[in-house]
Short mmCIF file of N, CA and C in Angstrom, two decimals:
data_model
loop_
_atom_site.label_atom_id
_atom_site.label_comp_id
_atom_site.label_asym_id
_atom_site.label_seq_id
_atom_site.Cartn_x
_atom_site.Cartn_y
_atom_site.Cartn_z
N UNK A 137 14.29 -5.35 31.99
CA UNK A 137 13.02 -5.82 31.46
C UNK A 137 12.20 -4.64 30.94
N UNK A 138 12.22 -3.54 31.66
CA UNK A 138 11.46 -2.37 31.24
C UNK A 138 11.94 -1.87 29.88
N UNK A 139 13.25 -1.82 29.66
CA UNK A 139 13.82 -1.35 28.40
C UNK A 139 13.45 -2.29 27.26
N UNK A 140 13.51 -3.59 27.52
CA UNK A 140 13.14 -4.57 26.49
C UNK A 140 11.67 -4.42 26.12
N UNK A 141 10.82 -4.22 27.09
CA UNK A 141 9.39 -4.03 26.83
C UNK A 141 9.16 -2.78 26.00
N UNK A 142 9.82 -1.70 26.35
CA UNK A 142 9.67 -0.43 25.64
C UNK A 142 10.12 -0.60 24.18
N UNK A 143 11.23 -1.27 23.98
CA UNK A 143 11.75 -1.48 22.64
C UNK A 143 10.76 -2.32 21.81
N UNK A 144 10.22 -3.37 22.41
CA UNK A 144 9.27 -4.22 21.72
C UNK A 144 7.99 -3.45 21.38
N UNK A 145 7.55 -2.64 22.30
CA UNK A 145 6.35 -1.83 22.08
C UNK A 145 6.57 -0.84 20.94
N UNK A 146 7.74 -0.20 20.91
CA UNK A 146 8.04 0.75 19.85
C UNK A 146 8.08 0.07 18.49
N UNK A 147 8.64 -1.14 18.45
CA UNK A 147 8.69 -1.90 17.20
C UNK A 147 7.28 -2.24 16.73
N UNK A 148 6.42 -2.61 17.65
CA UNK A 148 5.03 -2.94 17.32
C UNK A 148 4.31 -1.72 16.77
N UNK A 149 4.49 -0.59 17.40
CA UNK A 149 3.86 0.66 16.96
C UNK A 149 4.37 1.03 15.57
N UNK A 150 5.67 0.90 15.36
CA UNK A 150 6.26 1.22 14.06
C UNK A 150 5.69 0.31 12.98
N UNK A 151 5.57 -0.98 13.27
CA UNK A 151 5.03 -1.92 12.29
C UNK A 151 3.57 -1.60 11.96
N UNK A 152 2.78 -1.26 12.98
CA UNK A 152 1.38 -0.89 12.74
C UNK A 152 1.28 0.37 11.90
N UNK A 153 2.16 1.33 12.17
CA UNK A 153 2.16 2.57 11.39
C UNK A 153 2.49 2.28 9.93
N UNK A 154 3.48 1.41 9.69
CA UNK A 154 3.86 1.06 8.33
C UNK A 154 2.69 0.39 7.61
N UNK A 155 1.98 -0.50 8.29
CA UNK A 155 0.82 -1.16 7.70
C UNK A 155 -0.27 -0.14 7.38
N UNK A 156 -0.51 0.77 8.31
CA UNK A 156 -1.51 1.82 8.10
C UNK A 156 -1.14 2.68 6.90
N UNK A 157 0.12 3.09 6.84
CA UNK A 157 0.58 3.94 5.75
C UNK A 157 0.45 3.23 4.41
N UNK A 158 0.84 1.97 4.35
CA UNK A 158 0.71 1.20 3.12
C UNK A 158 -0.75 1.09 2.70
N UNK A 159 -1.62 0.85 3.65
CA UNK A 159 -3.04 0.74 3.36
C UNK A 159 -3.59 2.04 2.80
N UNK A 160 -3.22 3.15 3.39
CA UNK A 160 -3.67 4.46 2.92
C UNK A 160 -3.14 4.74 1.51
N UNK A 161 -1.89 4.40 1.28
CA UNK A 161 -1.30 4.61 -0.04
C UNK A 161 -1.98 3.73 -1.09
N UNK A 162 -2.27 2.48 -0.72
CA UNK A 162 -2.96 1.60 -1.66
C UNK A 162 -4.36 2.14 -1.98
N UNK A 163 -5.06 2.63 -0.99
CA UNK A 163 -6.39 3.21 -1.22
C UNK A 163 -6.30 4.39 -2.20
N UNK A 164 -5.29 5.20 -2.02
CA UNK A 164 -5.09 6.36 -2.88
C UNK A 164 -4.83 5.92 -4.32
N UNK A 165 -4.00 4.92 -4.50
CA UNK A 165 -3.71 4.42 -5.85
C UNK A 165 -4.96 3.80 -6.47
N UNK A 166 -5.70 3.04 -5.69
CA UNK A 166 -6.92 2.40 -6.21
C UNK A 166 -7.90 3.44 -6.72
N UNK A 167 -8.07 4.50 -5.97
CA UNK A 167 -8.96 5.58 -6.41
C UNK A 167 -8.47 6.18 -7.73
N UNK A 168 -7.16 6.40 -7.82
CA UNK A 168 -6.59 6.95 -9.05
C UNK A 168 -6.77 5.99 -10.22
N UNK A 169 -6.61 4.69 -9.97
CA UNK A 169 -6.77 3.71 -11.04
C UNK A 169 -8.20 3.68 -11.56
N UNK A 170 -9.15 3.88 -10.67
CA UNK A 170 -10.57 3.83 -11.05
C UNK A 170 -11.04 5.15 -11.67
N UNK A 171 -10.61 6.26 -11.10
CA UNK A 171 -11.16 7.56 -11.47
C UNK A 171 -10.37 8.33 -12.52
N UNK A 172 -9.14 7.91 -12.79
CA UNK A 172 -8.30 8.65 -13.74
C UNK A 172 -7.67 7.70 -14.75
N UNK A 173 -7.04 8.30 -15.74
CA UNK A 173 -6.29 7.53 -16.73
C UNK A 173 -4.78 7.67 -16.48
N UNK A 174 -4.42 8.11 -15.29
CA UNK A 174 -3.00 8.28 -14.97
C UNK A 174 -2.27 6.96 -15.15
N UNK A 175 -1.03 7.03 -15.60
CA UNK A 175 -0.23 5.81 -15.64
C UNK A 175 -0.06 5.25 -14.22
N UNK A 176 0.04 3.97 -14.13
CA UNK A 176 0.18 3.32 -12.82
C UNK A 176 1.39 3.85 -12.08
N UNK A 177 2.49 4.02 -12.78
CA UNK A 177 3.72 4.54 -12.17
C UNK A 177 3.47 5.91 -11.53
N UNK A 178 2.75 6.77 -12.22
CA UNK A 178 2.47 8.12 -11.70
C UNK A 178 1.55 8.06 -10.49
N UNK A 179 0.52 7.21 -10.56
CA UNK A 179 -0.41 7.09 -9.43
C UNK A 179 0.32 6.57 -8.20
N UNK A 180 1.20 5.60 -8.39
CA UNK A 180 1.96 5.05 -7.26
C UNK A 180 2.90 6.10 -6.67
N UNK A 181 3.58 6.83 -7.53
CA UNK A 181 4.51 7.86 -7.06
C UNK A 181 3.77 8.96 -6.30
N UNK A 182 2.63 9.39 -6.82
CA UNK A 182 1.85 10.44 -6.16
C UNK A 182 1.32 9.99 -4.80
N UNK A 183 1.11 8.69 -4.66
CA UNK A 183 0.63 8.16 -3.38
C UNK A 183 1.77 7.96 -2.38
N UNK A 184 3.00 8.12 -2.84
CA UNK A 184 4.13 8.05 -1.92
C UNK A 184 4.96 6.78 -2.01
N UNK A 185 4.70 5.93 -2.98
CA UNK A 185 5.51 4.71 -3.12
C UNK A 185 6.85 5.09 -3.71
N UNK A 186 7.92 4.66 -3.06
CA UNK A 186 9.28 5.02 -3.48
C UNK A 186 9.75 4.17 -4.65
N UNK A 187 9.46 2.86 -4.60
CA UNK A 187 9.89 1.98 -5.68
C UNK A 187 8.68 1.25 -6.25
N UNK A 188 8.68 1.12 -7.55
CA UNK A 188 7.58 0.47 -8.24
C UNK A 188 7.52 -1.03 -7.90
N UNK A 189 8.69 -1.64 -7.73
CA UNK A 189 8.73 -3.06 -7.41
C UNK A 189 8.04 -3.36 -6.08
N UNK A 190 8.33 -2.54 -5.07
CA UNK A 190 7.72 -2.73 -3.76
C UNK A 190 6.22 -2.49 -3.84
N UNK A 191 5.83 -1.45 -4.56
CA UNK A 191 4.41 -1.15 -4.73
C UNK A 191 3.68 -2.33 -5.36
N UNK A 192 4.22 -2.89 -6.44
CA UNK A 192 3.58 -4.03 -7.11
C UNK A 192 3.46 -5.23 -6.18
N UNK A 193 4.51 -5.48 -5.40
CA UNK A 193 4.50 -6.62 -4.49
C UNK A 193 3.41 -6.47 -3.42
N UNK A 194 3.33 -5.30 -2.82
CA UNK A 194 2.33 -5.04 -1.77
C UNK A 194 0.92 -5.03 -2.36
N UNK A 195 0.77 -4.44 -3.54
CA UNK A 195 -0.53 -4.38 -4.19
C UNK A 195 -1.04 -5.79 -4.50
N UNK A 196 -0.18 -6.59 -5.09
CA UNK A 196 -0.58 -7.95 -5.46
C UNK A 196 -0.90 -8.79 -4.23
N UNK A 197 -0.14 -8.58 -3.18
CA UNK A 197 -0.39 -9.34 -1.94
C UNK A 197 -1.77 -9.00 -1.38
N UNK A 198 -2.16 -7.73 -1.44
CA UNK A 198 -3.45 -7.33 -0.87
C UNK A 198 -4.63 -7.67 -1.77
N UNK A 199 -4.49 -7.44 -3.08
CA UNK A 199 -5.62 -7.57 -3.98
C UNK A 199 -5.60 -8.83 -4.84
N UNK A 200 -4.49 -9.54 -4.88
CA UNK A 200 -4.42 -10.77 -5.65
C UNK A 200 -4.39 -10.55 -7.16
N UNK A 201 -4.05 -9.34 -7.57
CA UNK A 201 -3.96 -9.01 -8.99
C UNK A 201 -3.03 -7.82 -9.15
N UNK A 202 -2.61 -7.58 -10.37
CA UNK A 202 -1.75 -6.43 -10.64
C UNK A 202 -2.60 -5.16 -10.68
N UNK A 203 -1.97 -4.00 -10.58
CA UNK A 203 -2.74 -2.76 -10.69
C UNK A 203 -3.47 -2.63 -12.04
N UNK A 204 -2.86 -3.10 -13.10
CA UNK A 204 -3.53 -3.04 -14.41
C UNK A 204 -4.75 -3.96 -14.43
N UNK A 205 -4.63 -5.14 -13.88
CA UNK A 205 -5.78 -6.04 -13.79
C UNK A 205 -6.88 -5.41 -12.93
N UNK A 206 -6.48 -4.74 -11.86
CA UNK A 206 -7.45 -4.05 -10.99
C UNK A 206 -8.19 -2.97 -11.78
N UNK A 207 -7.43 -2.16 -12.52
CA UNK A 207 -8.04 -1.09 -13.31
C UNK A 207 -9.01 -1.66 -14.34
N UNK A 208 -8.60 -2.72 -15.02
CA UNK A 208 -9.47 -3.33 -16.03
C UNK A 208 -10.73 -3.92 -15.40
N UNK A 209 -10.57 -4.56 -14.25
CA UNK A 209 -11.73 -5.13 -13.56
C UNK A 209 -12.70 -4.02 -13.12
N UNK A 210 -12.14 -2.92 -12.65
CA UNK A 210 -12.98 -1.79 -12.21
C UNK A 210 -13.74 -1.20 -13.40
N UNK A 211 -13.08 -1.10 -14.54
CA UNK A 211 -13.73 -0.55 -15.74
C UNK A 211 -14.85 -1.45 -16.22
N UNK A 212 -14.73 -2.74 -15.95
CA UNK A 212 -15.76 -3.71 -16.36
C UNK A 212 -16.75 -3.99 -15.24
N UNK A 213 -16.65 -3.19 -14.16
CA UNK A 213 -17.52 -3.35 -12.98
C UNK A 213 -17.43 -4.75 -12.38
N UNK A 214 -16.24 -5.31 -12.33
CA UNK A 214 -16.04 -6.65 -11.76
C UNK A 214 -15.54 -6.62 -10.33
N UNK A 215 -15.33 -5.45 -9.79
CA UNK A 215 -14.84 -5.36 -8.41
C UNK A 215 -15.98 -5.26 -7.43
#
């Protein structure tokens, strides 16, 4: 029972860390989208996203729009 508990706890900690890391990376990209003219691909890569597909999926899930839509909305002060 002790080993099963430890394994479950480690999995929970790992999942929380992944969520934290994704959140930090998304924040970094959002700042780049608002403050720079960097291509989305470059901003995502600099923030640590390994694949563009995964980045787009996570971004859309959190913000309900694509990174380009986010950038356009920010430029129009709609955020």
